[in-house]
PDB file of C-alpha atoms in Angstrom:
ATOM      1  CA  UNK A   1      59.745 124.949 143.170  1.00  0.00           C
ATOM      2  CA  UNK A   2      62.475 122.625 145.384  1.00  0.00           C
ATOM      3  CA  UNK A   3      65.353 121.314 143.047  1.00  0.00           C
ATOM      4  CA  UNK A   4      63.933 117.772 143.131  1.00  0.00           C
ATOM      5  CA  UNK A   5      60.237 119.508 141.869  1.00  0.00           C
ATOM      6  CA  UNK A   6      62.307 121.101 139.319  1.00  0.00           C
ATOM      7  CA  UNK A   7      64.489 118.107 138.196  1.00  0.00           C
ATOM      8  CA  UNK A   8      61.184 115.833 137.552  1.00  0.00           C
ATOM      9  CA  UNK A   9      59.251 118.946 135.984  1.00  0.00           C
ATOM     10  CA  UNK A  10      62.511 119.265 133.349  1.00  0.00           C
ATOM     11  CA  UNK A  11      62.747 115.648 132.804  1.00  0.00           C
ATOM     12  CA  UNK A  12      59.058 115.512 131.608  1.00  0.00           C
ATOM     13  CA  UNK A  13      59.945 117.579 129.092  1.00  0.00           C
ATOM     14  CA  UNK A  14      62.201 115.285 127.730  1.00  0.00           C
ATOM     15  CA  UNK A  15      59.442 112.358 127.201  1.00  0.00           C
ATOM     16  CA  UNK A  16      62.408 109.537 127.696  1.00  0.00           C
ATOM     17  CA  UNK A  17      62.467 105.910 128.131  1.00  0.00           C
ATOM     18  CA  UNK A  18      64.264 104.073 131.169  1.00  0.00           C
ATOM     19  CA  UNK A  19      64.778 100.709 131.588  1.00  0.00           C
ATOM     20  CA  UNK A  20      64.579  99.132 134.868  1.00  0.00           C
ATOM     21  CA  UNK A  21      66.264  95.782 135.053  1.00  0.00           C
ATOM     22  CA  UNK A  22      65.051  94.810 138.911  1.00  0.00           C
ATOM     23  CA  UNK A  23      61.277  94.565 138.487  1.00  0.00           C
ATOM     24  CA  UNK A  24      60.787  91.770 140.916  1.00  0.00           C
ATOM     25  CA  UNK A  25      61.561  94.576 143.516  1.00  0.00           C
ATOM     26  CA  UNK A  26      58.188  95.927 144.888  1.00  0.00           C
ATOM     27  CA  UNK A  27      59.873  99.578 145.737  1.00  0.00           C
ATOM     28  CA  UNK A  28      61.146  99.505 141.649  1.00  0.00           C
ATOM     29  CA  UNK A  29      57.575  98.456 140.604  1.00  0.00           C
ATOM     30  CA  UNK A  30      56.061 101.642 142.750  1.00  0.00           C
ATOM     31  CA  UNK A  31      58.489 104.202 141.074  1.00  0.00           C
ATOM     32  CA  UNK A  32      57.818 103.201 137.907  1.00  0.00           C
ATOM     33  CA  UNK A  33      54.478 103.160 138.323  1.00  0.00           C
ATOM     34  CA  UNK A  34      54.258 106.615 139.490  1.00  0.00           C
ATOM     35  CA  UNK A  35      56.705 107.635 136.996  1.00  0.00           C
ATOM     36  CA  UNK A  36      54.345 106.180 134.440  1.00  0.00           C
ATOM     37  CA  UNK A  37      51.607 108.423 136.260  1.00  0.00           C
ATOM     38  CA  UNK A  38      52.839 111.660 136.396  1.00  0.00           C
ATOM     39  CA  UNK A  39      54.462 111.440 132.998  1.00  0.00           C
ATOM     40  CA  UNK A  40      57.607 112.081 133.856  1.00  0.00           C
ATOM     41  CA  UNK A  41      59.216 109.612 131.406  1.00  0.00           C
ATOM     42  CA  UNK A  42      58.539 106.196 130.164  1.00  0.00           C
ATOM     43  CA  UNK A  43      59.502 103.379 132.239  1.00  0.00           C
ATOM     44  CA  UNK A  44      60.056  99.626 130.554  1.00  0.00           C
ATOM     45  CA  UNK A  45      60.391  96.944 132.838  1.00  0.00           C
ATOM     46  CA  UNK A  46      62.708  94.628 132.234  1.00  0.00           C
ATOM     47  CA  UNK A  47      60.750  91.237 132.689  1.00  0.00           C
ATOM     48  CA  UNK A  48      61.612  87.282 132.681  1.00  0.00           C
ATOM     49  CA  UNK A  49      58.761  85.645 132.570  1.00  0.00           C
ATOM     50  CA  UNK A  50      54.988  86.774 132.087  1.00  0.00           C
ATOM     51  CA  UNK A  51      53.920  86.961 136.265  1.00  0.00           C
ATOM     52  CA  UNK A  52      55.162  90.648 136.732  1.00  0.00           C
ATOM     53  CA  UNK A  53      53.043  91.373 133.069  1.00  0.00           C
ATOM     54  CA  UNK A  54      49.797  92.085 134.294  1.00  0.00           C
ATOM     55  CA  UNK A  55      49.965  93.729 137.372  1.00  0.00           C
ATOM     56  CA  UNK A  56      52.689  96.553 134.950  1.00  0.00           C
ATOM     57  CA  UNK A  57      50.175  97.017 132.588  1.00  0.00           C
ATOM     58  CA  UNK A  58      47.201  97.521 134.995  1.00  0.00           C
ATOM     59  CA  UNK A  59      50.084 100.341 136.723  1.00  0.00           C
ATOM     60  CA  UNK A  60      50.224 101.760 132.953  1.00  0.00           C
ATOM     61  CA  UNK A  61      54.071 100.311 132.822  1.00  0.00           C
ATOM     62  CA  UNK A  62      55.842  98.553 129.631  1.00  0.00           C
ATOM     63  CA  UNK A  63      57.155  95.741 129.937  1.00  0.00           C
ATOM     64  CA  UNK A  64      60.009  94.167 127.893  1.00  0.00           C
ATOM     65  CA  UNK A  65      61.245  90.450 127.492  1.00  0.00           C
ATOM     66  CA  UNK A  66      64.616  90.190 129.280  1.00  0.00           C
ATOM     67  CA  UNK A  67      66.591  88.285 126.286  1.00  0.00           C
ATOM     68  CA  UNK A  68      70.107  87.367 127.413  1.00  0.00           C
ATOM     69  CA  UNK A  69      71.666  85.625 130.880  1.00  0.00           C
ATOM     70  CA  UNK A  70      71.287  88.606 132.636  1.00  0.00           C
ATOM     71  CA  UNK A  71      68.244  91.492 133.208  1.00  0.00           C
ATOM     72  CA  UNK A  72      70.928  94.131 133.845  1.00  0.00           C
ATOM     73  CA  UNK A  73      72.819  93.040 130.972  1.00  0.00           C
ATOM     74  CA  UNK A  74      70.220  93.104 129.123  1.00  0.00           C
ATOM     75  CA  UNK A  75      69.373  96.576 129.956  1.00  0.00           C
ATOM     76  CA  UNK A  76      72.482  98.111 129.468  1.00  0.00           C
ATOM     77  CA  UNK A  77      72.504  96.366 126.032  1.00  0.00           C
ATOM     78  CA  UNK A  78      69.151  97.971 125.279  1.00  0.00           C
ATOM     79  CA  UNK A  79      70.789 101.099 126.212  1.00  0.00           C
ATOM     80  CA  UNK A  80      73.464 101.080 124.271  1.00  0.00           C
ATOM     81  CA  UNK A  81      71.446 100.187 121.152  1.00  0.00           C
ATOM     82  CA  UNK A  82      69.180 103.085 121.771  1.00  0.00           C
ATOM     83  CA  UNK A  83      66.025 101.104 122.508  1.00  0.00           C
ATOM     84  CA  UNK A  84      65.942 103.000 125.963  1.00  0.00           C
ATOM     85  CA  UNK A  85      67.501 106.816 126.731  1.00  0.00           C
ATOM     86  CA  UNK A  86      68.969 105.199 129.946  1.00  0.00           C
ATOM     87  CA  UNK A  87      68.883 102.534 132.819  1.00  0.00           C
ATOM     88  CA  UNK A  88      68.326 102.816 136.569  1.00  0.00           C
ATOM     89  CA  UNK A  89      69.701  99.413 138.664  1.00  0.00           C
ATOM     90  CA  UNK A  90      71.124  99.015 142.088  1.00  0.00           C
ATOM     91  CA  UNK A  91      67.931  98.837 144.356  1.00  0.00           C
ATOM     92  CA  UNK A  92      69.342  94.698 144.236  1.00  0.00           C
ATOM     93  CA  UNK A  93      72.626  94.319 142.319  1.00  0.00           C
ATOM     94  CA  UNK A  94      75.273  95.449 143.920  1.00  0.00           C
ATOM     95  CA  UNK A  95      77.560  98.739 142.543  1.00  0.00           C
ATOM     96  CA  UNK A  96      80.235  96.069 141.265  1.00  0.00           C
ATOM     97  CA  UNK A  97      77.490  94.682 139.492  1.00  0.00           C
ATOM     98  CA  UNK A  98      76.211  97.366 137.895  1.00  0.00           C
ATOM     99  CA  UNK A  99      79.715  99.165 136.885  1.00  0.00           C
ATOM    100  CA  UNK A 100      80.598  95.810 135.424  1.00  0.00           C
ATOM    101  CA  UNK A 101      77.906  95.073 133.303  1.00  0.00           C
ATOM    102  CA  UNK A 102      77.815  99.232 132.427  1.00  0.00           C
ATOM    103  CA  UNK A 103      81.371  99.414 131.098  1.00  0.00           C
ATOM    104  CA  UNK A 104      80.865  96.004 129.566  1.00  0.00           C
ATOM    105  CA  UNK A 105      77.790  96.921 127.344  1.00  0.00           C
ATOM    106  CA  UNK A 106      77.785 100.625 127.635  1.00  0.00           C
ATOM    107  CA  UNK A 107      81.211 101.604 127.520  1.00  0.00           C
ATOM    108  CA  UNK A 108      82.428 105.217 128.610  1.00  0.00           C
ATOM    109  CA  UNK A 109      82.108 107.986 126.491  1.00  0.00           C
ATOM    110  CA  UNK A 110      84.773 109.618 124.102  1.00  0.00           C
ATOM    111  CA  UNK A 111      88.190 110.638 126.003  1.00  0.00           C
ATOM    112  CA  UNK A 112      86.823 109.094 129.012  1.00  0.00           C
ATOM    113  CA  UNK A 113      89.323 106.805 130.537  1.00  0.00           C
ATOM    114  CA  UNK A 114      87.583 106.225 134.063  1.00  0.00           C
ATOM    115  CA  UNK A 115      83.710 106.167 135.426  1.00  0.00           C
ATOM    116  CA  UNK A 116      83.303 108.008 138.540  1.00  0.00           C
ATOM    117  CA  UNK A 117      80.427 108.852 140.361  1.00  0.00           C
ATOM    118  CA  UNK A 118      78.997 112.598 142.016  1.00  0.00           C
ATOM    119  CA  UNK A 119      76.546 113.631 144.763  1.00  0.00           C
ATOM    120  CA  UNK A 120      74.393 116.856 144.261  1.00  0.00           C
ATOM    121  CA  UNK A 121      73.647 118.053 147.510  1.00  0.00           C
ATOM    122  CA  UNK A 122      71.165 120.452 148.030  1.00  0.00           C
ATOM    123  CA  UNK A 123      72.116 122.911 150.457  1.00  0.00           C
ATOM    124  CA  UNK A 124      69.890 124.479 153.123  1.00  0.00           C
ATOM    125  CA  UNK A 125      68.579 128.300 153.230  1.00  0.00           C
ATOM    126  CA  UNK A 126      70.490 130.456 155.491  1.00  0.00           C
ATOM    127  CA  UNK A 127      74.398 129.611 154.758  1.00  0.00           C
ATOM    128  CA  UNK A 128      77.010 131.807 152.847  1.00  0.00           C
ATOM    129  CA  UNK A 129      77.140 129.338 150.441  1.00  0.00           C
ATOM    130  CA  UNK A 130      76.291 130.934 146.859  1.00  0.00           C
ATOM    131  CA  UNK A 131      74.790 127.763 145.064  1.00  0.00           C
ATOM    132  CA  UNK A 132      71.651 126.237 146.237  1.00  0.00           C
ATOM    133  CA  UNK A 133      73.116 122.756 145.068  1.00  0.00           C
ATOM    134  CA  UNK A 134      76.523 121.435 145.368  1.00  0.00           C
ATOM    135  CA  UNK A 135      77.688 118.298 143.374  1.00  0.00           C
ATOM    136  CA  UNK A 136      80.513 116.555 145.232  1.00  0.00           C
ATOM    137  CA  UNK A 137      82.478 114.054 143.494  1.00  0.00           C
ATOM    138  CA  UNK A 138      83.945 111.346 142.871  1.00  0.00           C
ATOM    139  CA  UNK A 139      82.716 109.784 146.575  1.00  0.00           C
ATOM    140  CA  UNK A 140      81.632 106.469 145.129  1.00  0.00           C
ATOM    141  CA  UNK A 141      83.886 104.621 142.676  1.00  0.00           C
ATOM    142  CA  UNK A 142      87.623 105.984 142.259  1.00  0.00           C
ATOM    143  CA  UNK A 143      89.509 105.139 145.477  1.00  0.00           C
ATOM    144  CA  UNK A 144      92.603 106.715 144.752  1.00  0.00           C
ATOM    145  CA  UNK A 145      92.468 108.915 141.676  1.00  0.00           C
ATOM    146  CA  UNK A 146      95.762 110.050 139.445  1.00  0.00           C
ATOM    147  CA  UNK A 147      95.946 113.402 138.020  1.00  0.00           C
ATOM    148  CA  UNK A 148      94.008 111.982 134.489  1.00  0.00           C
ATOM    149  CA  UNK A 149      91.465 110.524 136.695  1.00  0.00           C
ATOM    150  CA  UNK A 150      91.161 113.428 138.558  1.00  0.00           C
ATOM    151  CA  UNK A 151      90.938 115.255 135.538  1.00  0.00           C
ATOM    152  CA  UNK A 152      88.186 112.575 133.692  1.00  0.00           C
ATOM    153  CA  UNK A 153      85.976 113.420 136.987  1.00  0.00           C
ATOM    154  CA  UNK A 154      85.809 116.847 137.163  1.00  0.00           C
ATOM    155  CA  UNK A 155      85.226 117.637 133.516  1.00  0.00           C
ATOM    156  CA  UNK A 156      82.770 114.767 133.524  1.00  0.00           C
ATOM    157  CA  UNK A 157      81.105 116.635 136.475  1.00  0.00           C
ATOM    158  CA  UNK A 158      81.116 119.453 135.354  1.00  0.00           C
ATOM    159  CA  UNK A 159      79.435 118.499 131.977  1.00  0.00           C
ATOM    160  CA  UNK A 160      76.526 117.006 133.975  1.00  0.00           C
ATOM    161  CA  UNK A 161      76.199 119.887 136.484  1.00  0.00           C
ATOM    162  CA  UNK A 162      74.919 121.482 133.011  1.00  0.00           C
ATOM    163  CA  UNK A 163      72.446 118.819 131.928  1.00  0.00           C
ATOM    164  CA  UNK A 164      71.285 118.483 135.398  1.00  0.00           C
ATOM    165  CA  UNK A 165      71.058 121.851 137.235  1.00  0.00           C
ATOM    166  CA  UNK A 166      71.147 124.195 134.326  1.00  0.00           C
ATOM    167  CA  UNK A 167      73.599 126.502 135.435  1.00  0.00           C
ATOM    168  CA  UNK A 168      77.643 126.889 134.508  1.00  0.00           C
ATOM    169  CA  UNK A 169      80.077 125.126 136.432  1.00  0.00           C
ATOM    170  CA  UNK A 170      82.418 126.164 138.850  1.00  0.00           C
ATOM    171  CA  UNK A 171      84.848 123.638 139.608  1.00  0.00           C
ATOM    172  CA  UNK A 172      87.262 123.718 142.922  1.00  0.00           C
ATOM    173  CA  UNK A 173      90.108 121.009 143.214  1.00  0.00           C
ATOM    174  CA  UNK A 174      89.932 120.760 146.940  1.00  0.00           C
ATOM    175  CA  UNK A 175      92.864 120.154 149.106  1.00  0.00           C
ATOM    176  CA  UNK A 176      94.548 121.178 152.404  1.00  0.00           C
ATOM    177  CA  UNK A 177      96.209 124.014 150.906  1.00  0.00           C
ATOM    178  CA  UNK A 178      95.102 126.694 148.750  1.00  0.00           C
ATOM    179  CA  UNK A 179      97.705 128.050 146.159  1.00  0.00           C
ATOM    180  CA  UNK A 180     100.678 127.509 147.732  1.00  0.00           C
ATOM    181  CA  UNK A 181      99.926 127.613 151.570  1.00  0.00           C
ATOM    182  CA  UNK A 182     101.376 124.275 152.201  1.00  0.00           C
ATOM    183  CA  UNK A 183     103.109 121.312 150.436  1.00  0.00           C
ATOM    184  CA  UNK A 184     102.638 117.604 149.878  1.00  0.00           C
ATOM    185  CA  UNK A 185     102.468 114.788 147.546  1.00  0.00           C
ATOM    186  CA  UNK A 186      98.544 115.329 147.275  1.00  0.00           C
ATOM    187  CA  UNK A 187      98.981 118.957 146.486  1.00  0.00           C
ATOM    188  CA  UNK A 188     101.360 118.306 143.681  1.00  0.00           C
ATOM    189  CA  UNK A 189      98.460 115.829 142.358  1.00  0.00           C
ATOM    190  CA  UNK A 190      95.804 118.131 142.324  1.00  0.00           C
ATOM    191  CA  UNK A 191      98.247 120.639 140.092  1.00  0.00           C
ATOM    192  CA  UNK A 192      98.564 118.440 137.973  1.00  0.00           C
ATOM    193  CA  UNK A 193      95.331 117.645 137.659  1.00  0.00           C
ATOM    194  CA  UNK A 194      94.397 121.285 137.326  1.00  0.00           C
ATOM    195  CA  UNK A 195      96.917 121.621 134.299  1.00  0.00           C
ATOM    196  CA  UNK A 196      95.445 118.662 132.454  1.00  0.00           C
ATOM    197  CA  UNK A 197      91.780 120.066 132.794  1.00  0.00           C
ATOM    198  CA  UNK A 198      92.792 123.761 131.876  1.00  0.00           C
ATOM    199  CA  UNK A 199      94.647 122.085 128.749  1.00  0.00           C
ATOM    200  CA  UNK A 200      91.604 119.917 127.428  1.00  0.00           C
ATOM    201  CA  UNK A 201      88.720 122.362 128.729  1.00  0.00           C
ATOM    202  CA  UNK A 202      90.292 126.078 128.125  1.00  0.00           C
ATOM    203  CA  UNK A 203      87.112 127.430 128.696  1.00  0.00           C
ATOM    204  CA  UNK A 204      86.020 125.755 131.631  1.00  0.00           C
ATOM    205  CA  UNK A 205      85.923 127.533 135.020  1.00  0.00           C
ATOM    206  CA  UNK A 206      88.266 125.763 137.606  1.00  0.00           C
ATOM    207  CA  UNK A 207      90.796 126.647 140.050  1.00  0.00           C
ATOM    208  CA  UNK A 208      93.006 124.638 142.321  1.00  0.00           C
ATOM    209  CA  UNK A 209      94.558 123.748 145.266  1.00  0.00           C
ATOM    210  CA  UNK A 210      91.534 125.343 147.271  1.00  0.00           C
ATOM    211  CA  UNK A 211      90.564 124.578 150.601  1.00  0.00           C
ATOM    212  CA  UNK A 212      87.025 124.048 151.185  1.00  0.00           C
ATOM    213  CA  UNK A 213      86.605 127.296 153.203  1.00  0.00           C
ATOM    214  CA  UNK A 214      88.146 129.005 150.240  1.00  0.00           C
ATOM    215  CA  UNK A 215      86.486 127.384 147.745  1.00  0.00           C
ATOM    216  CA  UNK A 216      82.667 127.888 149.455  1.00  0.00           C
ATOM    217  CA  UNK A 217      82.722 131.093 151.492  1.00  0.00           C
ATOM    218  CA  UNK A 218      83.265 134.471 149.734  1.00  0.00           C
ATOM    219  CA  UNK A 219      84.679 136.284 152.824  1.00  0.00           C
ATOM    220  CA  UNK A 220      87.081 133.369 152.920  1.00  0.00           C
ATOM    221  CA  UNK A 221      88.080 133.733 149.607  1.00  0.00           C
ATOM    222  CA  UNK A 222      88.600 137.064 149.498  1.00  0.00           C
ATOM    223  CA  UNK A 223      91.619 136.863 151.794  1.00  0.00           C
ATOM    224  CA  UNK A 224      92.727 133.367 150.771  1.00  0.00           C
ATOM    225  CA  UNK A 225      92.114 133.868 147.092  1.00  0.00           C
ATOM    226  CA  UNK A 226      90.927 137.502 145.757  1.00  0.00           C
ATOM    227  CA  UNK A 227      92.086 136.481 141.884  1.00  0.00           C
ATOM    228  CA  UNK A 228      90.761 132.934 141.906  1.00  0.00           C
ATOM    229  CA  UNK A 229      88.083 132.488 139.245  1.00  0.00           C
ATOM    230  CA  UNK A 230      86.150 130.161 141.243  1.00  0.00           C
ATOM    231  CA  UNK A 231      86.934 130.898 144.879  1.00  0.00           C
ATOM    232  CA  UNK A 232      83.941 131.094 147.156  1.00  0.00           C
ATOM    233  CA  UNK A 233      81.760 130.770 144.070  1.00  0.00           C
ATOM    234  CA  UNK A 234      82.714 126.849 143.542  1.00  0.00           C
ATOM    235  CA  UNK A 235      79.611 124.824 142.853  1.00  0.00           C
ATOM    236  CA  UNK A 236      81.866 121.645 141.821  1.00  0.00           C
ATOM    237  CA  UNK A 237      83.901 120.589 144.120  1.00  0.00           C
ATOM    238  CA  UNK A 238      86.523 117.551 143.054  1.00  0.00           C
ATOM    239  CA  UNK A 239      88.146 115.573 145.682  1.00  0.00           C
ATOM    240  CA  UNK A 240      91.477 114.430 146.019  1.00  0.00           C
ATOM    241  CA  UNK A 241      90.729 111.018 147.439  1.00  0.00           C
ATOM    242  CA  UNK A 242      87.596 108.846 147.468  1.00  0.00           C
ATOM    243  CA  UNK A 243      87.881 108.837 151.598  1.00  0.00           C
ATOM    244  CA  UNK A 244      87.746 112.268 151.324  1.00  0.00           C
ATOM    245  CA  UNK A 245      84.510 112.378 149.400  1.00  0.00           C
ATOM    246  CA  UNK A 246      82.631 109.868 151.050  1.00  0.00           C
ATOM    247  CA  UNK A 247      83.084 111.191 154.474  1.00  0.00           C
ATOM    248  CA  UNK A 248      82.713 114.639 153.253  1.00  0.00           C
ATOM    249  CA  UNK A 249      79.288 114.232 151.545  1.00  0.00           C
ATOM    250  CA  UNK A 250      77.553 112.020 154.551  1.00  0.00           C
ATOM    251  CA  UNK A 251      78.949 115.099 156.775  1.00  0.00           C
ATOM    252  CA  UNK A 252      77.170 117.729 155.001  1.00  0.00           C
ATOM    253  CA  UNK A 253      74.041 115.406 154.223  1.00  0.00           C
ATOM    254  CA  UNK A 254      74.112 114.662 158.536  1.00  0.00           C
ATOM    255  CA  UNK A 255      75.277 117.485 159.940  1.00  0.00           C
ATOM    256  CA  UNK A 256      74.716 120.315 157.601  1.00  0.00           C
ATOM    257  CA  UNK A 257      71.332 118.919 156.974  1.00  0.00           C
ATOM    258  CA  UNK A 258      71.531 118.742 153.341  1.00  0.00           C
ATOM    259  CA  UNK A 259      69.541 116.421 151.039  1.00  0.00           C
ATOM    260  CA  UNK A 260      72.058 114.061 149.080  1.00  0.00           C
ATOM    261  CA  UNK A 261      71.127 113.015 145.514  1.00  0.00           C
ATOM    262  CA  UNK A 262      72.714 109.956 144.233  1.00  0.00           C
ATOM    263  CA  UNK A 263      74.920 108.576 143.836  1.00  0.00           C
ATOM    264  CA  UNK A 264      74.923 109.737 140.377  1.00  0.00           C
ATOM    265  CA  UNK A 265      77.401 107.752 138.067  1.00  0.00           C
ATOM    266  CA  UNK A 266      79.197 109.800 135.174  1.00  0.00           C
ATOM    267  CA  UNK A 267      81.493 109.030 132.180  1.00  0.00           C
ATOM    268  CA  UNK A 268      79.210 106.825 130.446  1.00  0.00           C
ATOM    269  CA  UNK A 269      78.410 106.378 126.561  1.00  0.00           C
ATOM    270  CA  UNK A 270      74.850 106.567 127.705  1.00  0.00           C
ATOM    271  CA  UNK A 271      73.454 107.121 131.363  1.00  0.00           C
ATOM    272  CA  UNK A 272      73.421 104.607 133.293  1.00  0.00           C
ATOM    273  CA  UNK A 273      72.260 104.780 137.309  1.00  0.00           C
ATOM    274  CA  UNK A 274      73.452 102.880 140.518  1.00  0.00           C
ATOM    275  CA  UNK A 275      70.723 102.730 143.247  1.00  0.00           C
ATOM    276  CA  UNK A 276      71.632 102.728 146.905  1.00  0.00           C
ATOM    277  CA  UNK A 277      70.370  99.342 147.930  1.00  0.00           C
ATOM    278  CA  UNK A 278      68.372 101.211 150.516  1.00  0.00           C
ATOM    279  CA  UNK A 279      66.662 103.220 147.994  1.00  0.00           C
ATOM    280  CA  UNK A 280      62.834 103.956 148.809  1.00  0.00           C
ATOM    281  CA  UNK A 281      60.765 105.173 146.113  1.00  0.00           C
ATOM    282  CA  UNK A 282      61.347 108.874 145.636  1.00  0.00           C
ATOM    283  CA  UNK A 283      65.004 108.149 145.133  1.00  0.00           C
ATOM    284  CA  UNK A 284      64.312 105.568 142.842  1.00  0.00           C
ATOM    285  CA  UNK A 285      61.882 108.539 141.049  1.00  0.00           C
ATOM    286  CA  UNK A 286      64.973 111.470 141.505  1.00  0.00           C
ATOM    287  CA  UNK A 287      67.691 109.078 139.780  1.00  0.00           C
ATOM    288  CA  UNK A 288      65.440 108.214 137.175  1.00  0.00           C
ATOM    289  CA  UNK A 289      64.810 111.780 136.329  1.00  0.00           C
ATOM    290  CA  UNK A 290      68.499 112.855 136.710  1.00  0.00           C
ATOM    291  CA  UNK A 291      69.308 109.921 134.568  1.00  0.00           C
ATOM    292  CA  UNK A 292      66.631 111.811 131.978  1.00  0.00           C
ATOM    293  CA  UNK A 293      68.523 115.096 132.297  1.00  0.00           C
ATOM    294  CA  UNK A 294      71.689 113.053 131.188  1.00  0.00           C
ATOM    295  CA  UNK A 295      70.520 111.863 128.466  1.00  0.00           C
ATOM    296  CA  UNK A 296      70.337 114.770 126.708  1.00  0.00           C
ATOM    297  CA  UNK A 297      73.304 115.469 126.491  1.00  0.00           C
ATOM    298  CA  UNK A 298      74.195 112.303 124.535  1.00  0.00           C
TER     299      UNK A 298
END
């Protein structure tokens, strides 16, 4: 099976309930529905009004009374008071929106002091590159991280990679240096960051500085970085700067030909998902079932 065949067969197992505040949108209406079909979990529409009523129960879809100002609020309330394992927004709020309302009602989860966001990026067949999926992060919500930030988003990261691949993380600190090769006020950051991470997750697997060559590619490695526990075996990868992570992931996703998941948003009390605005119905479908896969772990 692909990793997206795997992700919705795993989430089924789980038998949870999402919310999905935006049920006036036609493309939100067809996910659930065929979320509702295949089993996969059980979507709740979050409804004002009785018109949308009908046509979700003739799809096989719950519907809920939006009670409150606000259908995302709402649904992030409903979260958070365990009447739904988590909620999937941003087909029509914006990612302010939905971070706003999320932290509001949701709240980040213990020793969290920052949301952030990852990409899991599955990789095509035929490069050096050990893992079959990559999550990349933060490249959605932390412009300019500190060292505790950086720190907050790569153990966060990491303790989704579990809930949503399955396998143990690997976490690189990426920068333009590895160990020493050159010098700079980013470098310095990302040592920091590493000592922070190393003191609050001893057992965790991460190295840093690395350079992306070094932290990907064995052969790479081997010369740049023969003692690194991580090097050319990373299957985390933290960046320094949120420039650096957006650019990087919509490089790999359009010129390495890799299929992006996400953006997947991390941190949280309870899971809590933030649509592209372009999102067509299988992405709608993938986040809901990562969001699934979350919520297991809470």
């Amino acid at each position: 099976m692909t990793f997206v065949e795997r992700i919705r067969q795993r989430a089924s197992e789980l038998k949870r309930r999402i919310v999905f505040p935006e049920s006036g949108d036609e493309r939100i209406l067809s996910a659930a529905a065929e979320i509702a079909r295949t089993k996969m979990a059980t979507p709740v529409l979050a409804v004002e009004g009785e018109a949308l009523i009908p046509t979700a129960r003739q799809q096989g879809v719950e519907t809920v009374q939006v009670e409150g100002p606000s259908a995302l609020e709402f649904a992030h309330r409903l979260v958070a008071a365990g009447g739904a394992d988590a909620c999937v927004a941003g087909a029509v709020y914006t990612t302010a929106d939905v971070l706003r309302s999320a932290l509001r009602n949701v709240g980040l989860a213990p020793r969290v002091r920052v949301a952030s966001s990852a990409f899991y990026m599955v990789v095509p067949a035929g490069t050096e590159i050990v893992s079959e999926v990559l999550t990349f992060t933060d490249c959605a919500v932390v412009p300019y991280p500190t060292a505790e930030n950086l720190a907050d988003i790569a153990i966060a990261a990491a303790g989704d990679r579990r809930l949503i691949v399955g396998d143990e993380p690997r976490v690189a600190l990426l920068s333009f240096s590895t160990h020493g090769s050159a010098k700079g006020q980013s470098v310095d950051l990302i040592r920091e960051a590493l000592a922070i991470i190393r003191e609050r997750e001893p057992d965790l697997l991460v190295d840093g500085e690395l350079q992306g060559d070094a932290a990907l590619a064995p052969t790479v490695a081997a010369r740049k970085s023969p003692s690194s526990p991580v090097a050319g075996r990373a299957n985390v990868l933290v960046f320094p700067s949120l420039d650096a992570g957006n650019i990087a992931y919509k490089l790999v996703q359009r010129v390495g030909s890799a299929q992006a998941l996400g953006p997947i948003l991390q941190g949280f009390a309870h899971p809590v998902a933030d649509l592209s605005r372009g999102a067509e119905r299988d992405d709608i479908i993938n986040v809901a079932a990562i969001a699934a896969l979350q919520s297991a772990g809470r």
